[in-house]
């Protein structure tokens, strides 16, 4: 299984519009972060988790030539706004894209992209097949996905475990039942917004503590704000098996 971090930034991305901080001015490409998303290539399927506002560029930058499914963690704009940009996969590959989302997320997609779901079909709209998920395990092709219920402040959202890989973004609290499902993971990706406390996201200290409790072989932090600091400076403060993720990082499992 090949895992590519398409984006590792929070909702504003880095650099932030109008910001002149040292992170936003950094010449280190690891400090440039698109909105958070991940590409997973299994033996038979190509899957993206979340299609944020940067989806089109992420597909181009990563050279993605095929896409089978998009799986959604939740309905916030930085995770769903790029759905319309699946159209080239429809046109050029002549196939629909499978969408996996909870009923609540589907309701949000219907509000955001009402033309996709309208009874009167407008020519050229995205072609999708919608699959309802909840907390039960499900398959995409031969690959089993384990939904991981977590809390994004007061909003219930999902992370996902696939074999020995776990992906969590936008977590603030994680129930013990979910923690038990994650144990044994070899590669963990988890959100860490900044150093200071935040109402709806792990801080770097909270993410590190969580990662150490899980005991994954390697953990990569994602959903990172410019308030975190420069990539090279933050990494020096982290344990050896916990690193900052960055756009374009490729992992093989």
PDB file of C-alpha atoms in Angstrom:
ATOM      1  CA  UNK A   1       0.000   0.000   0.000  1.00  0.00           C
ATOM      2  CA  UNK A   2       1.298   3.426  -1.009  1.00  0.00           C
ATOM      3  CA  UNK A   3       0.271   6.488   0.994  1.00  0.00           C
ATOM      4  CA  UNK A   4       0.825  10.048  -0.258  1.00  0.00           C
ATOM      5  CA  UNK A   5       0.122  13.110   1.865  1.00  0.00           C
ATOM      6  CA  UNK A   6      -1.605  15.419  -0.611  1.00  0.00           C
ATOM      7  CA  UNK A   7      -2.034  18.240   1.900  1.00  0.00           C
ATOM      8  CA  UNK A   8      -0.987  18.747   5.517  1.00  0.00           C
ATOM      9  CA  UNK A   9      -2.299  22.233   6.264  1.00  0.00           C
ATOM     10  CA  UNK A  10      -5.243  23.460   8.243  1.00  0.00           C
ATOM     11  CA  UNK A  11      -8.271  25.241   6.746  1.00  0.00           C
ATOM     12  CA  UNK A  12      -6.357  28.359   5.636  1.00  0.00           C
ATOM     13  CA  UNK A  13      -3.356  26.530   4.220  1.00  0.00           C
ATOM     14  CA  UNK A  14       0.198  27.862   4.393  1.00  0.00           C
ATOM     15  CA  UNK A  15       1.111  30.536   3.395  1.00  0.00           C
ATOM     16  CA  UNK A  16      -1.927  32.276   4.818  1.00  0.00           C
ATOM     17  CA  UNK A  17      -3.379  35.158   2.826  1.00  0.00           C
ATOM     18  CA  UNK A  18      -2.011  38.526   4.042  1.00  0.00           C
ATOM     19  CA  UNK A  19       0.316  36.901   6.598  1.00  0.00           C
ATOM     20  CA  UNK A  20       3.964  37.929   6.829  1.00  0.00           C
ATOM     21  CA  UNK A  21       5.092  35.543   9.583  1.00  0.00           C
ATOM     22  CA  UNK A  22       8.319  33.570   9.211  1.00  0.00           C
ATOM     23  CA  UNK A  23       6.441  30.371   8.386  1.00  0.00           C
ATOM     24  CA  UNK A  24       4.418  31.973   5.613  1.00  0.00           C
ATOM     25  CA  UNK A  25       7.611  33.580   4.252  1.00  0.00           C
ATOM     26  CA  UNK A  26       9.641  30.369   4.569  1.00  0.00           C
ATOM     27  CA  UNK A  27      11.548  29.113   1.542  1.00  0.00           C
ATOM     28  CA  UNK A  28      11.462  25.557   2.895  1.00  0.00           C
ATOM     29  CA  UNK A  29       8.940  23.735   0.653  1.00  0.00           C
ATOM     30  CA  UNK A  30       7.870  21.651   3.669  1.00  0.00           C
ATOM     31  CA  UNK A  31       6.359  24.837   5.136  1.00  0.00           C
ATOM     32  CA  UNK A  32       3.997  25.243   2.173  1.00  0.00           C
ATOM     33  CA  UNK A  33       0.865  23.275   3.053  1.00  0.00           C
ATOM     34  CA  UNK A  34      -2.301  22.698   1.060  1.00  0.00           C
ATOM     35  CA  UNK A  35      -5.533  21.738   2.800  1.00  0.00           C
ATOM     36  CA  UNK A  36      -5.437  18.308   4.388  1.00  0.00           C
ATOM     37  CA  UNK A  37      -5.992  15.168   2.304  1.00  0.00           C
ATOM     38  CA  UNK A  38      -4.359  11.795   1.706  1.00  0.00           C
ATOM     39  CA  UNK A  39      -4.056   9.463  -1.289  1.00  0.00           C
ATOM     40  CA  UNK A  40      -4.083   5.701  -0.690  1.00  0.00           C
ATOM     41  CA  UNK A  41      -3.140   3.293  -3.455  1.00  0.00           C
ATOM     42  CA  UNK A  42      -3.895  -0.341  -2.714  1.00  0.00           C
ATOM     43  CA  UNK A  43      -3.456  -3.355  -4.934  1.00  0.00           C
ATOM     44  CA  UNK A  44      -6.718  -2.726  -6.763  1.00  0.00           C
ATOM     45  CA  UNK A  45      -8.052   0.716  -5.834  1.00  0.00           C
ATOM     46  CA  UNK A  46      -7.039   4.379  -5.680  1.00  0.00           C
ATOM     47  CA  UNK A  47      -8.700   6.164  -2.772  1.00  0.00           C
ATOM     48  CA  UNK A  48      -8.611   9.749  -1.536  1.00  0.00           C
ATOM     49  CA  UNK A  49      -9.693  10.747   1.963  1.00  0.00           C
ATOM     50  CA  UNK A  50     -11.330  14.203   1.757  1.00  0.00           C
ATOM     51  CA  UNK A  51     -11.466  16.479  -1.279  1.00  0.00           C
ATOM     52  CA  UNK A  52     -10.740  19.976  -0.027  1.00  0.00           C
ATOM     53  CA  UNK A  53     -10.430  23.258  -1.953  1.00  0.00           C
ATOM     54  CA  UNK A  54      -7.001  22.249  -3.296  1.00  0.00           C
ATOM     55  CA  UNK A  55      -8.156  18.903  -4.720  1.00  0.00           C
ATOM     56  CA  UNK A  56      -7.576  19.808  -8.372  1.00  0.00           C
ATOM     57  CA  UNK A  57      -4.003  20.954  -7.834  1.00  0.00           C
ATOM     58  CA  UNK A  58      -3.285  18.041  -5.514  1.00  0.00           C
ATOM     59  CA  UNK A  59      -4.317  15.582  -8.224  1.00  0.00           C
ATOM     60  CA  UNK A  60      -2.119  17.358 -10.766  1.00  0.00           C
ATOM     61  CA  UNK A  61       0.867  17.700  -8.432  1.00  0.00           C
ATOM     62  CA  UNK A  62       0.752  14.032  -7.418  1.00  0.00           C
ATOM     63  CA  UNK A  63       0.255  12.878 -10.997  1.00  0.00           C
ATOM     64  CA  UNK A  64      -2.906  10.947 -10.169  1.00  0.00           C
ATOM     65  CA  UNK A  65      -4.160   9.208 -13.313  1.00  0.00           C
ATOM     66  CA  UNK A  66      -6.977   7.162 -11.810  1.00  0.00           C
ATOM     67  CA  UNK A  67      -9.416   7.526  -8.925  1.00  0.00           C
ATOM     68  CA  UNK A  68     -11.936   5.034  -7.623  1.00  0.00           C
ATOM     69  CA  UNK A  69     -13.291   6.552  -4.432  1.00  0.00           C
ATOM     70  CA  UNK A  70     -13.393   9.525  -2.083  1.00  0.00           C
ATOM     71  CA  UNK A  71     -14.012   8.848   1.599  1.00  0.00           C
ATOM     72  CA  UNK A  72     -15.118  11.747   3.788  1.00  0.00           C
ATOM     73  CA  UNK A  73     -14.174  12.355   7.401  1.00  0.00           C
ATOM     74  CA  UNK A  74     -16.690  15.180   7.860  1.00  0.00           C
ATOM     75  CA  UNK A  75     -18.445  18.024   6.102  1.00  0.00           C
ATOM     76  CA  UNK A  76     -16.329  21.110   6.814  1.00  0.00           C
ATOM     77  CA  UNK A  77     -15.431  23.176   3.764  1.00  0.00           C
ATOM     78  CA  UNK A  78     -11.706  22.423   3.871  1.00  0.00           C
ATOM     79  CA  UNK A  79     -12.564  18.725   3.496  1.00  0.00           C
ATOM     80  CA  UNK A  80     -15.305  18.722   0.838  1.00  0.00           C
ATOM     81  CA  UNK A  81     -15.015  21.837  -1.352  1.00  0.00           C
ATOM     82  CA  UNK A  82     -13.205  20.151  -4.251  1.00  0.00           C
ATOM     83  CA  UNK A  83     -15.797  17.501  -5.085  1.00  0.00           C
ATOM     84  CA  UNK A  84     -16.692  19.154  -8.408  1.00  0.00           C
ATOM     85  CA  UNK A  85     -13.157  18.567  -9.667  1.00  0.00           C
ATOM     86  CA  UNK A  86     -13.693  14.833 -10.079  1.00  0.00           C
ATOM     87  CA  UNK A  87     -15.204  15.575 -13.506  1.00  0.00           C
ATOM     88  CA  UNK A  88     -12.049  14.825 -15.539  1.00  0.00           C
ATOM     89  CA  UNK A  89     -11.987  11.330 -14.033  1.00  0.00           C
ATOM     90  CA  UNK A  90     -15.607  10.941 -15.166  1.00  0.00           C
ATOM     91  CA  UNK A  91     -14.921  12.205 -18.686  1.00  0.00           C
ATOM     92  CA  UNK A  92     -11.541  10.702 -19.435  1.00  0.00           C
ATOM     93  CA  UNK A  93     -11.906   7.394 -17.599  1.00  0.00           C
ATOM     94  CA  UNK A  94     -15.616   7.073 -18.418  1.00  0.00           C
ATOM     95  CA  UNK A  95     -16.644   6.018 -14.926  1.00  0.00           C
ATOM     96  CA  UNK A  96     -18.450   7.264 -11.865  1.00  0.00           C
ATOM     97  CA  UNK A  97     -16.549   7.966  -8.652  1.00  0.00           C
ATOM     98  CA  UNK A  98     -17.678   6.187  -5.489  1.00  0.00           C
ATOM     99  CA  UNK A  99     -18.365   8.518  -2.571  1.00  0.00           C
ATOM    100  CA  UNK A 100     -18.364   7.157   0.982  1.00  0.00           C
ATOM    101  CA  UNK A 101     -19.907   9.395   3.630  1.00  0.00           C
ATOM    102  CA  UNK A 102     -22.201   9.370   6.623  1.00  0.00           C
ATOM    103  CA  UNK A 103     -25.790  10.499   6.151  1.00  0.00           C
ATOM    104  CA  UNK A 104     -24.992  13.819   7.829  1.00  0.00           C
ATOM    105  CA  UNK A 105     -22.094  14.467   5.469  1.00  0.00           C
ATOM    106  CA  UNK A 106     -24.269  13.491   2.506  1.00  0.00           C
ATOM    107  CA  UNK A 107     -26.820  16.080   3.607  1.00  0.00           C
ATOM    108  CA  UNK A 108     -24.071  18.706   3.619  1.00  0.00           C
ATOM    109  CA  UNK A 109     -22.895  17.650   0.147  1.00  0.00           C
ATOM    110  CA  UNK A 110     -26.456  17.952  -1.122  1.00  0.00           C
ATOM    111  CA  UNK A 111     -26.629  21.524   0.183  1.00  0.00           C
ATOM    112  CA  UNK A 112     -23.181  22.455  -1.112  1.00  0.00           C
ATOM    113  CA  UNK A 113     -23.479  20.727  -4.491  1.00  0.00           C
ATOM    114  CA  UNK A 114     -27.231  20.685  -5.031  1.00  0.00           C
ATOM    115  CA  UNK A 115     -26.813  20.498  -8.830  1.00  0.00           C
ATOM    116  CA  UNK A 116     -25.102  17.106  -8.521  1.00  0.00           C
ATOM    117  CA  UNK A 117     -28.140  15.650  -6.767  1.00  0.00           C
ATOM    118  CA  UNK A 118     -30.903  17.493  -8.646  1.00  0.00           C
ATOM    119  CA  UNK A 119     -33.622  15.424 -10.301  1.00  0.00           C
ATOM    120  CA  UNK A 120     -33.162  17.349 -13.543  1.00  0.00           C
ATOM    121  CA  UNK A 121     -29.655  16.415 -14.643  1.00  0.00           C
ATOM    122  CA  UNK A 122     -27.563  19.304 -15.951  1.00  0.00           C
ATOM    123  CA  UNK A 123     -25.021  18.246 -18.616  1.00  0.00           C
ATOM    124  CA  UNK A 124     -21.471  17.824 -17.399  1.00  0.00           C
ATOM    125  CA  UNK A 125     -22.062  17.561 -13.653  1.00  0.00           C
ATOM    126  CA  UNK A 126     -19.879  15.217 -11.557  1.00  0.00           C
ATOM    127  CA  UNK A 127     -20.932  11.586 -11.813  1.00  0.00           C
ATOM    128  CA  UNK A 128     -20.907   9.874  -8.425  1.00  0.00           C
ATOM    129  CA  UNK A 129     -22.226   6.758  -6.707  1.00  0.00           C
ATOM    130  CA  UNK A 130     -22.948   7.484  -3.050  1.00  0.00           C
ATOM    131  CA  UNK A 131     -22.427   4.871  -0.334  1.00  0.00           C
ATOM    132  CA  UNK A 132     -23.604   5.426   3.218  1.00  0.00           C
ATOM    133  CA  UNK A 133     -21.127   4.591   5.979  1.00  0.00           C
ATOM    134  CA  UNK A 134     -21.362   4.775   9.766  1.00  0.00           C
ATOM    135  CA  UNK A 135     -19.226   3.004  12.346  1.00  0.00           C
ATOM    136  CA  UNK A 136     -19.298  -0.418  10.687  1.00  0.00           C
ATOM    137  CA  UNK A 137     -16.329  -1.691   8.721  1.00  0.00           C
ATOM    138  CA  UNK A 138     -16.701  -1.510   4.942  1.00  0.00           C
ATOM    139  CA  UNK A 139     -14.765  -2.492   1.832  1.00  0.00           C
ATOM    140  CA  UNK A 140     -13.565  -0.596  -1.196  1.00  0.00           C
ATOM    141  CA  UNK A 141     -12.580  -3.349  -3.572  1.00  0.00           C
ATOM    142  CA  UNK A 142     -10.433  -5.755  -1.589  1.00  0.00           C
ATOM    143  CA  UNK A 143      -9.483  -3.139   1.027  1.00  0.00           C
ATOM    144  CA  UNK A 144     -11.221  -3.049   4.397  1.00  0.00           C
ATOM    145  CA  UNK A 145     -11.685   0.335   6.063  1.00  0.00           C
ATOM    146  CA  UNK A 146     -12.390   0.596   9.788  1.00  0.00           C
ATOM    147  CA  UNK A 147     -14.213   3.840  10.699  1.00  0.00           C
ATOM    148  CA  UNK A 148     -12.868   5.499  13.834  1.00  0.00           C
ATOM    149  CA  UNK A 149     -15.375   7.721  15.687  1.00  0.00           C
ATOM    150  CA  UNK A 150     -13.687  10.817  17.125  1.00  0.00           C
ATOM    151  CA  UNK A 151     -14.825  14.238  18.291  1.00  0.00           C
ATOM    152  CA  UNK A 152     -13.981  17.511  16.557  1.00  0.00           C
ATOM    153  CA  UNK A 153     -15.056  19.705  19.492  1.00  0.00           C
ATOM    154  CA  UNK A 154     -18.776  18.760  19.603  1.00  0.00           C
ATOM    155  CA  UNK A 155     -18.945  17.383  16.062  1.00  0.00           C
ATOM    156  CA  UNK A 156     -18.679  13.597  15.674  1.00  0.00           C
ATOM    157  CA  UNK A 157     -16.415  12.779  12.742  1.00  0.00           C
ATOM    158  CA  UNK A 158     -14.481   9.784  11.440  1.00  0.00           C
ATOM    159  CA  UNK A 159     -10.898   8.721  11.123  1.00  0.00           C
ATOM    160  CA  UNK A 160     -10.019   5.505   9.301  1.00  0.00           C
ATOM    161  CA  UNK A 161      -7.782   2.496   9.799  1.00  0.00           C
ATOM    162  CA  UNK A 162      -6.645   0.486   6.790  1.00  0.00           C
ATOM    163  CA  UNK A 163      -4.553  -2.556   7.684  1.00  0.00           C
ATOM    164  CA  UNK A 164      -1.622  -1.209   9.724  1.00  0.00           C
ATOM    165  CA  UNK A 165      -2.220   2.421   8.737  1.00  0.00           C
ATOM    166  CA  UNK A 166      -4.418   4.869  10.662  1.00  0.00           C
ATOM    167  CA  UNK A 167      -5.464   8.342   9.501  1.00  0.00           C
ATOM    168  CA  UNK A 168      -7.010  10.867  11.904  1.00  0.00           C
ATOM    169  CA  UNK A 169      -7.616  14.534  11.269  1.00  0.00           C
ATOM    170  CA  UNK A 170      -9.510  17.236  13.213  1.00  0.00           C
ATOM    171  CA  UNK A 171      -9.521  15.263  16.467  1.00  0.00           C
ATOM    172  CA  UNK A 172      -9.844  16.908  19.856  1.00  0.00           C
ATOM    173  CA  UNK A 173     -11.044  13.935  21.891  1.00  0.00           C
ATOM    174  CA  UNK A 174     -10.865  10.241  21.048  1.00  0.00           C
ATOM    175  CA  UNK A 175     -13.059   7.701  22.878  1.00  0.00           C
ATOM    176  CA  UNK A 176     -11.395   4.690  24.477  1.00  0.00           C
ATOM    177  CA  UNK A 177     -13.305   2.344  22.159  1.00  0.00           C
ATOM    178  CA  UNK A 178     -11.660   4.094  19.209  1.00  0.00           C
ATOM    179  CA  UNK A 179      -8.238   4.012  20.833  1.00  0.00           C
ATOM    180  CA  UNK A 180      -8.588   0.243  21.175  1.00  0.00           C
ATOM    181  CA  UNK A 181      -9.270  -0.038  17.431  1.00  0.00           C
ATOM    182  CA  UNK A 182      -6.110   1.925  16.633  1.00  0.00           C
ATOM    183  CA  UNK A 183      -3.667  -0.066  18.761  1.00  0.00           C
ATOM    184  CA  UNK A 184      -1.269  -2.150  16.686  1.00  0.00           C
ATOM    185  CA  UNK A 185      -1.060   0.471  13.950  1.00  0.00           C
ATOM    186  CA  UNK A 186       2.408   0.709  12.414  1.00  0.00           C
ATOM    187  CA  UNK A 187       1.961   4.093  10.717  1.00  0.00           C
ATOM    188  CA  UNK A 188      -0.209   6.739  12.364  1.00  0.00           C
ATOM    189  CA  UNK A 189      -1.134  10.097  10.865  1.00  0.00           C
ATOM    190  CA  UNK A 190      -2.811  12.441  13.336  1.00  0.00           C
ATOM    191  CA  UNK A 191      -3.659  16.129  13.478  1.00  0.00           C
ATOM    192  CA  UNK A 192      -1.618  18.663  15.457  1.00  0.00           C
ATOM    193  CA  UNK A 193      -2.736  22.210  14.803  1.00  0.00           C
ATOM    194  CA  UNK A 194      -0.338  24.315  16.877  1.00  0.00           C
ATOM    195  CA  UNK A 195       1.455  24.509  20.217  1.00  0.00           C
ATOM    196  CA  UNK A 196      -1.237  26.559  21.984  1.00  0.00           C
ATOM    197  CA  UNK A 197      -4.487  25.014  23.199  1.00  0.00           C
ATOM    198  CA  UNK A 198      -7.344  24.923  20.702  1.00  0.00           C
ATOM    199  CA  UNK A 199     -11.017  24.194  21.178  1.00  0.00           C
ATOM    200  CA  UNK A 200     -11.377  21.629  18.398  1.00  0.00           C
ATOM    201  CA  UNK A 201      -7.924  20.300  17.474  1.00  0.00           C
ATOM    202  CA  UNK A 202      -5.072  18.461  19.146  1.00  0.00           C
ATOM    203  CA  UNK A 203      -2.119  20.607  20.051  1.00  0.00           C
ATOM    204  CA  UNK A 204       1.295  19.216  19.225  1.00  0.00           C
ATOM    205  CA  UNK A 205       1.712  18.091  22.858  1.00  0.00           C
ATOM    206  CA  UNK A 206      -1.669  16.325  22.800  1.00  0.00           C
ATOM    207  CA  UNK A 207      -0.872  14.654  19.487  1.00  0.00           C
ATOM    208  CA  UNK A 208       2.527  13.487  20.739  1.00  0.00           C
ATOM    209  CA  UNK A 209       0.995  12.091  23.941  1.00  0.00           C
ATOM    210  CA  UNK A 210      -1.654  10.278  21.907  1.00  0.00           C
ATOM    211  CA  UNK A 211       0.933   8.869  19.503  1.00  0.00           C
ATOM    212  CA  UNK A 212       3.113   7.645  22.353  1.00  0.00           C
ATOM    213  CA  UNK A 213       0.123   5.937  23.952  1.00  0.00           C
ATOM    214  CA  UNK A 214      -0.727   4.188  20.666  1.00  0.00           C
ATOM    215  CA  UNK A 215       2.916   3.171  20.184  1.00  0.00           C
ATOM    216  CA  UNK A 216       3.006   3.193  16.377  1.00  0.00           C
ATOM    217  CA  UNK A 217       6.366   2.560  14.740  1.00  0.00           C
ATOM    218  CA  UNK A 218       6.124   5.977  13.059  1.00  0.00           C
ATOM    219  CA  UNK A 219       3.722   8.863  13.519  1.00  0.00           C
ATOM    220  CA  UNK A 220       3.354  11.844  11.190  1.00  0.00           C
ATOM    221  CA  UNK A 221       1.543  15.008  12.261  1.00  0.00           C
ATOM    222  CA  UNK A 222      -0.852  16.755   9.880  1.00  0.00           C
ATOM    223  CA  UNK A 223      -3.517  19.511   9.725  1.00  0.00           C
ATOM    224  CA  UNK A 224      -0.808  21.989  10.711  1.00  0.00           C
ATOM    225  CA  UNK A 225      -1.223  25.751  11.185  1.00  0.00           C
ATOM    226  CA  UNK A 226       1.350  28.453  10.528  1.00  0.00           C
ATOM    227  CA  UNK A 227       1.174  29.036  14.293  1.00  0.00           C
ATOM    228  CA  UNK A 228       3.033  25.750  14.782  1.00  0.00           C
ATOM    229  CA  UNK A 229       6.351  27.253  13.685  1.00  0.00           C
ATOM    230  CA  UNK A 230       8.814  26.333  10.954  1.00  0.00           C
ATOM    231  CA  UNK A 231       9.057  22.681   9.991  1.00  0.00           C
ATOM    232  CA  UNK A 232      12.757  22.311  10.730  1.00  0.00           C
ATOM    233  CA  UNK A 233      12.441  23.963  14.153  1.00  0.00           C
ATOM    234  CA  UNK A 234       9.459  21.904  15.262  1.00  0.00           C
ATOM    235  CA  UNK A 235      10.996  18.621  14.179  1.00  0.00           C
ATOM    236  CA  UNK A 236      13.985  19.170  16.464  1.00  0.00           C
ATOM    237  CA  UNK A 237      11.629  19.128  19.448  1.00  0.00           C
ATOM    238  CA  UNK A 238       9.848  15.890  18.535  1.00  0.00           C
ATOM    239  CA  UNK A 239      10.660  12.289  19.523  1.00  0.00           C
ATOM    240  CA  UNK A 240      12.585  10.322  16.901  1.00  0.00           C
ATOM    241  CA  UNK A 241       9.576   8.292  15.777  1.00  0.00           C
ATOM    242  CA  UNK A 242       7.222  11.290  15.548  1.00  0.00           C
ATOM    243  CA  UNK A 243       7.733  13.630  12.598  1.00  0.00           C
ATOM    244  CA  UNK A 244       5.878  16.483  10.967  1.00  0.00           C
ATOM    245  CA  UNK A 245       4.144  15.384   7.811  1.00  0.00           C
ATOM    246  CA  UNK A 246       4.580  17.528   4.730  1.00  0.00           C
ATOM    247  CA  UNK A 247       2.913  17.785   1.335  1.00  0.00           C
ATOM    248  CA  UNK A 248       4.156  15.115  -1.039  1.00  0.00           C
ATOM    249  CA  UNK A 249       5.481  12.757   1.642  1.00  0.00           C
ATOM    250  CA  UNK A 250       5.191   9.168   0.382  1.00  0.00           C
ATOM    251  CA  UNK A 251       4.950   6.214   2.744  1.00  0.00           C
ATOM    252  CA  UNK A 252       4.919   2.538   1.826  1.00  0.00           C
ATOM    253  CA  UNK A 253       3.383  -0.149   3.961  1.00  0.00           C
TER     254      UNK A 253
END
